[in-house]
Amino acid sequence: GASGTDAKSLSGFLESFQPDSEKCVVVFIDADGYEDAETGVRDQLSTPVKEIISTVDIRPGYVHLIPANNTVVFADGALKLQRLTRGDANRSALDTCYASFAEAYGPAAVGILLSGTGGDGISGLKRIKEKGGAVIIQRPDTAKYKARLSDALHDRIFDFITPPSEIPRNLISLEAAYEACKTLGPAPPTPAEIGYVSQILWLVFVRLGVDFREYDQVTMRRRIAHRMAATGNHTLADYHAVLKADPIEQEELYDALLARQSYFFGDFRRFDDLIAGFSKLFNDGNKQTLRIWVIGCSTGQEAYSFAIAAREYCKSHDIGCKVQVFATDMSSTAVDVARTGLYLSGELADVPKNLRETYFTKKTRHYQINNEIREMCIFSTHDIVKDPPFSKIDLAACSTFYQMMGKELTEKVWRTIHYSLDLNGILSIADSPNTNFSEFFAKSADTKTLYKPKNVAKTLSPRTELLHRIGKLPVFDASMTKKSSSPSSLFLSHAPAGVVINAQGEII
């Protein structure tokens, strides 16, 4: 994605990048300045440049240009041109292009965002990340138009941030890292490569307390590859050496391993089913407080969606019930973004107009969740596998984070959610997992995404959160004061995550 009126950024990339017999590049140029940019691209490159007219086969060694006021769909190895219509007003052409690219190529996709006006592209890049692909953005201080690049930085959806001329080098590093981690080809990793991956994940476990060796290893290797390429390391051995000596990179890798995308009203089936779910929860007419737990909330879109849905139901049925939404995620970085309640217009594409006007306030470049909804939501860092769970939950919402986990961890997740739910509680989940799920939950009648807890014993797996928190003991420093080793300081450093509640189970 590039701007036609910032020729310097686009030419800086294309001068350094020449498609070869295995690669091609598809260029989306903003409508403003498109004709001049197209001429510049043709004059600049020795490789063939082809403007997409209707449908064209994707040909390695070519640069494919998307004409102004159009987008493309990637399907069956071809690019199919689509004209923009009035119905596309909430979704930019670039977002549509990126999303189709992600769907077609999954982990092999690389999305590049250069200087440009508007906030378009961010939502589509999130789709690329969701499918396991990589994202490269231009460093804002090298761009004529910085706004959308700054938006990408705010949402932390990039793997590389670099001047345009360095992007080809990033692509070479990424290719080498994919090969080292065996993430794309049919060849399985060697015992030595498996060993290095295990040691890398062990360093993260010792430093930050999450054992990613129990997660899906293909996903873990792919995300390690992204960090390897971002740090310029082409082998697992080199990256392991860097990681061992760099606590900051350990935290960067931790965030990369946890990264998950969140969307407003992302699965309409779930929110259609909520009407039936709320009807059951409010059936007795005496409920004073509705307690919702959104697990793996990421940057908050799903949590706010559930809060809005609950508020709308209560308003339409004249129910004076207090709604509490506990939204948790293992990533403190994602939780910090969620607490701001600020989102780009492209991220609201699936929010109905009436809800957008009621619950969002337009700022300069973002939309702000209104205070009425923000005050319902309490965001906190929490690891469902090892931290104490919430209790007396009426509705638990679980998106896709469990798909990264191995069999033993997913069983702990279902057991914990089952324990947390009230006897008449409901679980909202997009896809019914196979692993141990049916042991704890049964499909709720006449719905596709709601489940009720089975009447089996509520038990929790053994918790080892204190052991997980113990890393290397600090060397004694004479400057340490009594205050730094006081009970309150020790509590803040080592106590498991939790909240203070009253006798009715409400957060104080």
Short mmCIF file of N, CA and C in Angstrom, two decimals, residues 123-225:
data_model
loop_
_atom_site.label_atom_id
_atom_site.label_comp_id
_atom_site.label_asym_id
_atom_site.label_seq_id
_atom_site.Cartn_x
_atom_site.Cartn_y
_atom_site.Cartn_z
N SER A 123 -6.69 -2.25 9.34
CA SER A 123 -7.57 -3.39 9.57
C SER A 123 -7.16 -4.59 8.71
N GLY A 124 -6.79 -4.32 7.46
CA GLY A 124 -6.36 -5.41 6.58
C GLY A 124 -5.05 -6.03 7.02
N LEU A 125 -4.12 -5.20 7.51
CA LEU A 125 -2.85 -5.74 8.01
C LEU A 125 -3.08 -6.65 9.22
N LYS A 126 -4.08 -6.34 10.03
CA LYS A 126 -4.40 -7.20 11.17
C LYS A 126 -4.83 -8.58 10.68
N ARG A 127 -5.53 -8.63 9.55
CA ARG A 127 -5.93 -9.92 8.97
C ARG A 127 -4.71 -10.72 8.53
N ILE A 128 -3.73 -10.04 7.97
CA ILE A 128 -2.49 -10.72 7.59
C ILE A 128 -1.81 -11.32 8.81
N LYS A 129 -1.73 -10.53 9.88
CA LYS A 129 -1.12 -11.03 11.12
C LYS A 129 -1.91 -12.19 11.69
N GLU A 130 -3.23 -12.10 11.63
CA GLU A 130 -4.08 -13.16 12.17
C GLU A 130 -3.83 -14.49 11.47
N LYS A 131 -3.54 -14.44 10.16
CA LYS A 131 -3.32 -15.65 9.38
C LYS A 131 -1.86 -16.12 9.44
N GLY A 132 -1.03 -15.43 10.23
CA GLY A 132 0.35 -15.87 10.40
C GLY A 132 1.35 -15.19 9.49
N GLY A 133 0.90 -14.23 8.68
CA GLY A 133 1.82 -13.53 7.80
C GLY A 133 2.63 -12.46 8.52
N ALA A 134 3.47 -11.78 7.76
CA ALA A 134 4.34 -10.74 8.33
C ALA A 134 3.94 -9.38 7.80
N VAL A 135 4.25 -8.34 8.58
CA VAL A 135 3.90 -6.96 8.22
C VAL A 135 5.15 -6.08 8.32
N ILE A 136 5.39 -5.31 7.26
CA ILE A 136 6.49 -4.36 7.23
C ILE A 136 5.91 -2.96 7.03
N ILE A 137 6.28 -2.02 7.86
CA ILE A 137 5.82 -0.64 7.67
C ILE A 137 7.02 0.29 7.55
N GLN A 138 6.79 1.36 6.81
CA GLN A 138 7.82 2.38 6.63
C GLN A 138 8.03 3.15 7.93
N ARG A 139 9.28 3.46 8.23
CA ARG A 139 9.57 4.26 9.42
C ARG A 139 8.99 5.65 9.23
N PRO A 140 8.14 6.11 10.17
CA PRO A 140 7.44 7.39 9.96
C PRO A 140 8.34 8.58 9.67
N ASP A 141 9.53 8.62 10.27
CA ASP A 141 10.38 9.80 10.06
C ASP A 141 10.99 9.85 8.66
N THR A 142 10.75 8.81 7.85
CA THR A 142 11.21 8.83 6.45
C THR A 142 10.06 9.07 5.48
N ALA A 143 8.86 9.35 6.00
CA ALA A 143 7.66 9.43 5.17
C ALA A 143 7.15 10.86 5.04
N LYS A 144 6.53 11.14 3.91
CA LYS A 144 5.87 12.43 3.71
C LYS A 144 4.59 12.51 4.53
N TYR A 145 3.85 11.40 4.55
CA TYR A 145 2.61 11.32 5.31
C TYR A 145 2.80 10.27 6.42
N LYS A 146 2.72 10.70 7.66
CA LYS A 146 3.08 9.83 8.78
C LYS A 146 1.88 9.22 9.49
N ALA A 147 0.68 9.72 9.23
CA ALA A 147 -0.47 9.40 10.08
C ALA A 147 -0.75 7.91 10.17
N ARG A 148 -0.95 7.25 9.02
CA ARG A 148 -1.35 5.84 9.11
C ARG A 148 -0.20 4.95 9.58
N LEU A 149 1.03 5.39 9.36
CA LEU A 149 2.17 4.64 9.89
C LEU A 149 2.19 4.72 11.41
N SER A 150 1.88 5.90 11.94
CA SER A 150 1.79 6.05 13.39
C SER A 150 0.66 5.21 13.96
N ASP A 151 -0.44 5.09 13.20
CA ASP A 151 -1.54 4.23 13.64
C ASP A 151 -1.10 2.78 13.75
N ALA A 152 -0.31 2.33 12.79
CA ALA A 152 0.19 0.95 12.82
C ALA A 152 1.12 0.74 14.01
N LEU A 153 1.90 1.77 14.35
CA LEU A 153 2.76 1.69 15.52
C LEU A 153 1.92 1.59 16.79
N HIS A 154 0.86 2.39 16.88
CA HIS A 154 -0.01 2.38 18.07
C HIS A 154 -0.62 1.01 18.28
N ASP A 155 -1.04 0.36 17.19
CA ASP A 155 -1.70 -0.94 17.30
C ASP A 155 -0.70 -2.11 17.34
N ARG A 156 0.58 -1.81 17.18
CA ARG A 156 1.65 -2.83 17.26
C ARG A 156 1.35 -4.01 16.35
N ILE A 157 1.05 -3.73 15.09
CA ILE A 157 0.75 -4.82 14.17
C ILE A 157 1.88 -5.04 13.17
N PHE A 158 3.07 -4.57 13.47
CA PHE A 158 4.18 -4.68 12.53
C PHE A 158 5.23 -5.67 13.05
N ASP A 159 5.96 -6.25 12.11
CA ASP A 159 7.14 -7.05 12.45
C ASP A 159 8.42 -6.29 12.19
N PHE A 160 8.38 -5.41 11.17
CA PHE A 160 9.54 -4.59 10.82
C PHE A 160 9.08 -3.14 10.70
N ILE A 161 9.93 -2.23 11.14
CA ILE A 161 9.72 -0.80 10.89
C ILE A 161 11.04 -0.28 10.32
N THR A 162 11.01 0.23 9.08
CA THR A 162 12.24 0.41 8.35
C THR A 162 12.08 1.44 7.25
N PRO A 163 13.17 2.07 6.78
CA PRO A 163 13.09 2.93 5.59
C PRO A 163 12.73 2.08 4.37
N PRO A 164 12.08 2.65 3.36
CA PRO A 164 11.68 1.87 2.19
C PRO A 164 12.83 1.13 1.51
N SER A 165 13.98 1.75 1.44
CA SER A 165 15.11 1.12 0.75
C SER A 165 15.61 -0.13 1.45
N GLU A 166 15.27 -0.31 2.74
CA GLU A 166 15.72 -1.47 3.50
C GLU A 166 14.73 -2.64 3.45
N ILE A 167 13.55 -2.40 2.89
CA ILE A 167 12.53 -3.45 2.88
C ILE A 167 12.99 -4.72 2.15
N PRO A 168 13.64 -4.62 0.98
CA PRO A 168 14.11 -5.86 0.33
C PRO A 168 15.04 -6.67 1.22
N ARG A 169 15.90 -5.99 1.99
CA ARG A 169 16.78 -6.71 2.91
C ARG A 169 15.97 -7.42 3.99
N ASN A 170 14.90 -6.78 4.46
CA ASN A 170 14.02 -7.43 5.44
C ASN A 170 13.38 -8.69 4.86
N LEU A 171 12.99 -8.62 3.60
CA LEU A 171 12.37 -9.79 2.94
C LEU A 171 13.36 -10.95 2.83
N ILE A 172 14.62 -10.63 2.55
CA ILE A 172 15.65 -11.67 2.49
C ILE A 172 15.86 -12.29 3.87
N SER A 173 15.89 -11.45 4.90
CA SER A 173 16.04 -11.95 6.28
C SER A 173 14.86 -12.82 6.66
N LEU A 174 13.66 -12.42 6.25
CA LEU A 174 12.47 -13.17 6.58
C LEU A 174 12.49 -14.54 5.89
N GLU A 175 12.92 -14.57 4.65
CA GLU A 175 13.00 -15.83 3.92
C GLU A 175 14.00 -16.77 4.60
N ALA A 176 15.14 -16.23 5.03
CA ALA A 176 16.16 -17.05 5.70
C ALA A 176 15.64 -17.57 7.04
N ALA A 177 14.92 -16.72 7.77
CA ALA A 177 14.37 -17.13 9.07
C ALA A 177 13.30 -18.21 8.90
N TYR A 178 12.45 -18.06 7.89
CA TYR A 178 11.45 -19.10 7.62
C TYR A 178 12.12 -20.44 7.33
N GLU A 179 13.20 -20.39 6.56
CA GLU A 179 13.92 -21.62 6.24
C GLU A 179 14.54 -22.22 7.50
N ALA A 180 15.13 -21.39 8.35
CA ALA A 180 15.76 -21.88 9.57
C ALA A 180 14.75 -22.51 10.52
N CYS A 181 13.54 -21.95 10.55
CA CYS A 181 12.52 -22.44 11.48
C CYS A 181 11.57 -23.45 10.86
N LYS A 182 11.75 -23.74 9.56
CA LYS A 182 10.90 -24.71 8.85
C LYS A 182 9.42 -24.38 9.03
N THR A 183 9.05 -23.17 8.64
CA THR A 183 7.66 -22.74 8.86
C THR A 183 6.79 -22.84 7.62
N LEU A 184 7.38 -22.85 6.41
CA LEU A 184 6.57 -22.85 5.20
C LEU A 184 6.72 -24.10 4.36
N GLY A 185 7.90 -24.61 4.23
CA GLY A 185 8.13 -25.76 3.35
C GLY A 185 7.67 -27.06 3.97
N PRO A 186 7.73 -28.14 3.19
CA PRO A 186 7.28 -29.46 3.69
C PRO A 186 8.27 -30.13 4.64
N ALA A 187 9.54 -29.68 4.60
CA ALA A 187 10.57 -30.34 5.42
C ALA A 187 10.33 -30.08 6.90
N PRO A 188 10.34 -31.11 7.75
CA PRO A 188 10.19 -30.91 9.20
C PRO A 188 11.48 -30.38 9.80
N PRO A 189 11.40 -29.76 10.97
CA PRO A 189 12.63 -29.27 11.61
C PRO A 189 13.51 -30.43 12.04
N THR A 190 14.81 -30.21 12.03
CA THR A 190 15.77 -31.22 12.47
C THR A 190 15.77 -31.27 14.01
N PRO A 191 16.32 -32.36 14.59
CA PRO A 191 16.43 -32.40 16.05
C PRO A 191 17.19 -31.20 16.63
N ALA A 192 18.22 -30.75 15.92
CA ALA A 192 18.98 -29.59 16.41
C ALA A 192 18.11 -28.34 16.40
N GLU A 193 17.31 -28.15 15.35
CA GLU A 193 16.44 -26.98 15.27
C GLU A 193 15.35 -27.03 16.34
N ILE A 194 14.81 -28.21 16.57
CA ILE A 194 13.81 -28.38 17.63
C ILE A 194 14.43 -28.04 18.98
N GLY A 195 15.68 -28.44 19.17
CA GLY A 195 16.37 -28.16 20.42
C GLY A 195 16.56 -26.67 20.64
N TYR A 196 16.97 -25.94 19.60
CA TYR A 196 17.14 -24.50 19.74
C TYR A 196 15.82 -23.79 20.02
N VAL A 197 14.75 -24.22 19.34
CA VAL A 197 13.44 -23.62 19.59
C VAL A 197 13.04 -23.84 21.05
N SER A 198 13.27 -25.05 21.55
CA SER A 198 12.94 -25.35 22.94
C SER A 198 13.74 -24.48 23.90
N GLN A 199 15.03 -24.27 23.61
CA GLN A 199 15.86 -23.43 24.48
C GLN A 199 15.40 -21.96 24.42
N ILE A 200 15.00 -21.50 23.24
CA ILE A 200 14.50 -20.13 23.10
C ILE A 200 13.24 -19.94 23.93
N LEU A 201 12.32 -20.90 23.84
CA LEU A 201 11.07 -20.80 24.61
C LEU A 201 11.33 -20.95 26.11
N TRP A 202 12.35 -21.71 26.48
CA TRP A 202 12.71 -21.85 27.89
C TRP A 202 13.20 -20.52 28.46
N LEU A 203 13.98 -19.75 27.67
CA LEU A 203 14.45 -18.44 28.13
C LEU A 203 13.27 -17.52 28.42
N VAL A 204 12.25 -17.56 27.57
CA VAL A 204 11.05 -16.74 27.79
C VAL A 204 10.32 -17.20 29.04
N PHE A 205 10.24 -18.51 29.24
CA PHE A 205 9.57 -19.08 30.42
C PHE A 205 10.25 -18.63 31.71
N VAL A 206 11.57 -18.71 31.76
CA VAL A 206 12.31 -18.34 32.96
C VAL A 206 12.15 -16.84 33.25
N ARG A 207 12.14 -16.04 32.19
CA ARG A 207 12.07 -14.58 32.35
C ARG A 207 10.64 -14.10 32.65
N LEU A 208 9.63 -14.71 31.98
CA LEU A 208 8.28 -14.13 32.02
C LEU A 208 7.20 -15.10 32.47
N GLY A 209 7.56 -16.36 32.73
CA GLY A 209 6.64 -17.24 33.43
C GLY A 209 5.61 -17.97 32.59
N VAL A 210 5.68 -17.92 31.27
CA VAL A 210 4.75 -18.66 30.41
C VAL A 210 5.53 -19.69 29.61
N ASP A 211 5.12 -20.95 29.71
CA ASP A 211 5.84 -22.03 29.04
C ASP A 211 5.24 -22.27 27.66
N PHE A 212 5.79 -21.61 26.66
CA PHE A 212 5.28 -21.74 25.30
C PHE A 212 5.67 -23.07 24.65
N ARG A 213 6.43 -23.89 25.33
CA ARG A 213 6.72 -25.22 24.80
C ARG A 213 5.47 -26.09 24.80
N GLU A 214 4.44 -25.67 25.54
CA GLU A 214 3.17 -26.41 25.57
C GLU A 214 2.16 -25.85 24.58
N TYR A 215 2.59 -24.93 23.72
CA TYR A 215 1.74 -24.34 22.70
C TYR A 215 2.02 -25.00 21.34
N ASP A 216 1.18 -24.70 20.36
CA ASP A 216 1.37 -25.23 19.01
C ASP A 216 2.74 -24.80 18.47
N GLN A 217 3.59 -25.77 18.16
CA GLN A 217 4.97 -25.45 17.83
C GLN A 217 5.14 -24.86 16.44
N VAL A 218 4.26 -25.17 15.51
CA VAL A 218 4.35 -24.53 14.19
C VAL A 218 4.13 -23.03 14.32
N THR A 219 3.12 -22.65 15.09
CA THR A 219 2.85 -21.23 15.33
C THR A 219 4.01 -20.57 16.06
N MET A 220 4.56 -21.26 17.07
CA MET A 220 5.67 -20.69 17.82
C MET A 220 6.90 -20.49 16.93
N ARG A 221 7.20 -21.46 16.07
CA ARG A 221 8.36 -21.32 15.19
C ARG A 221 8.17 -20.16 14.21
N ARG A 222 6.95 -19.99 13.72
CA ARG A 222 6.68 -18.90 12.78
C ARG A 222 6.90 -17.55 13.45
N ARG A 223 6.45 -17.42 14.69
CA ARG A 223 6.58 -16.13 15.37
C ARG A 223 8.03 -15.89 15.82
N ILE A 224 8.73 -16.95 16.13
CA ILE A 224 10.18 -16.81 16.39
C ILE A 224 10.87 -16.34 15.12
N ALA A 225 10.47 -16.88 13.98
CA ALA A 225 11.09 -16.48 12.70
C ALA A 225 10.91 -14.99 12.44
#
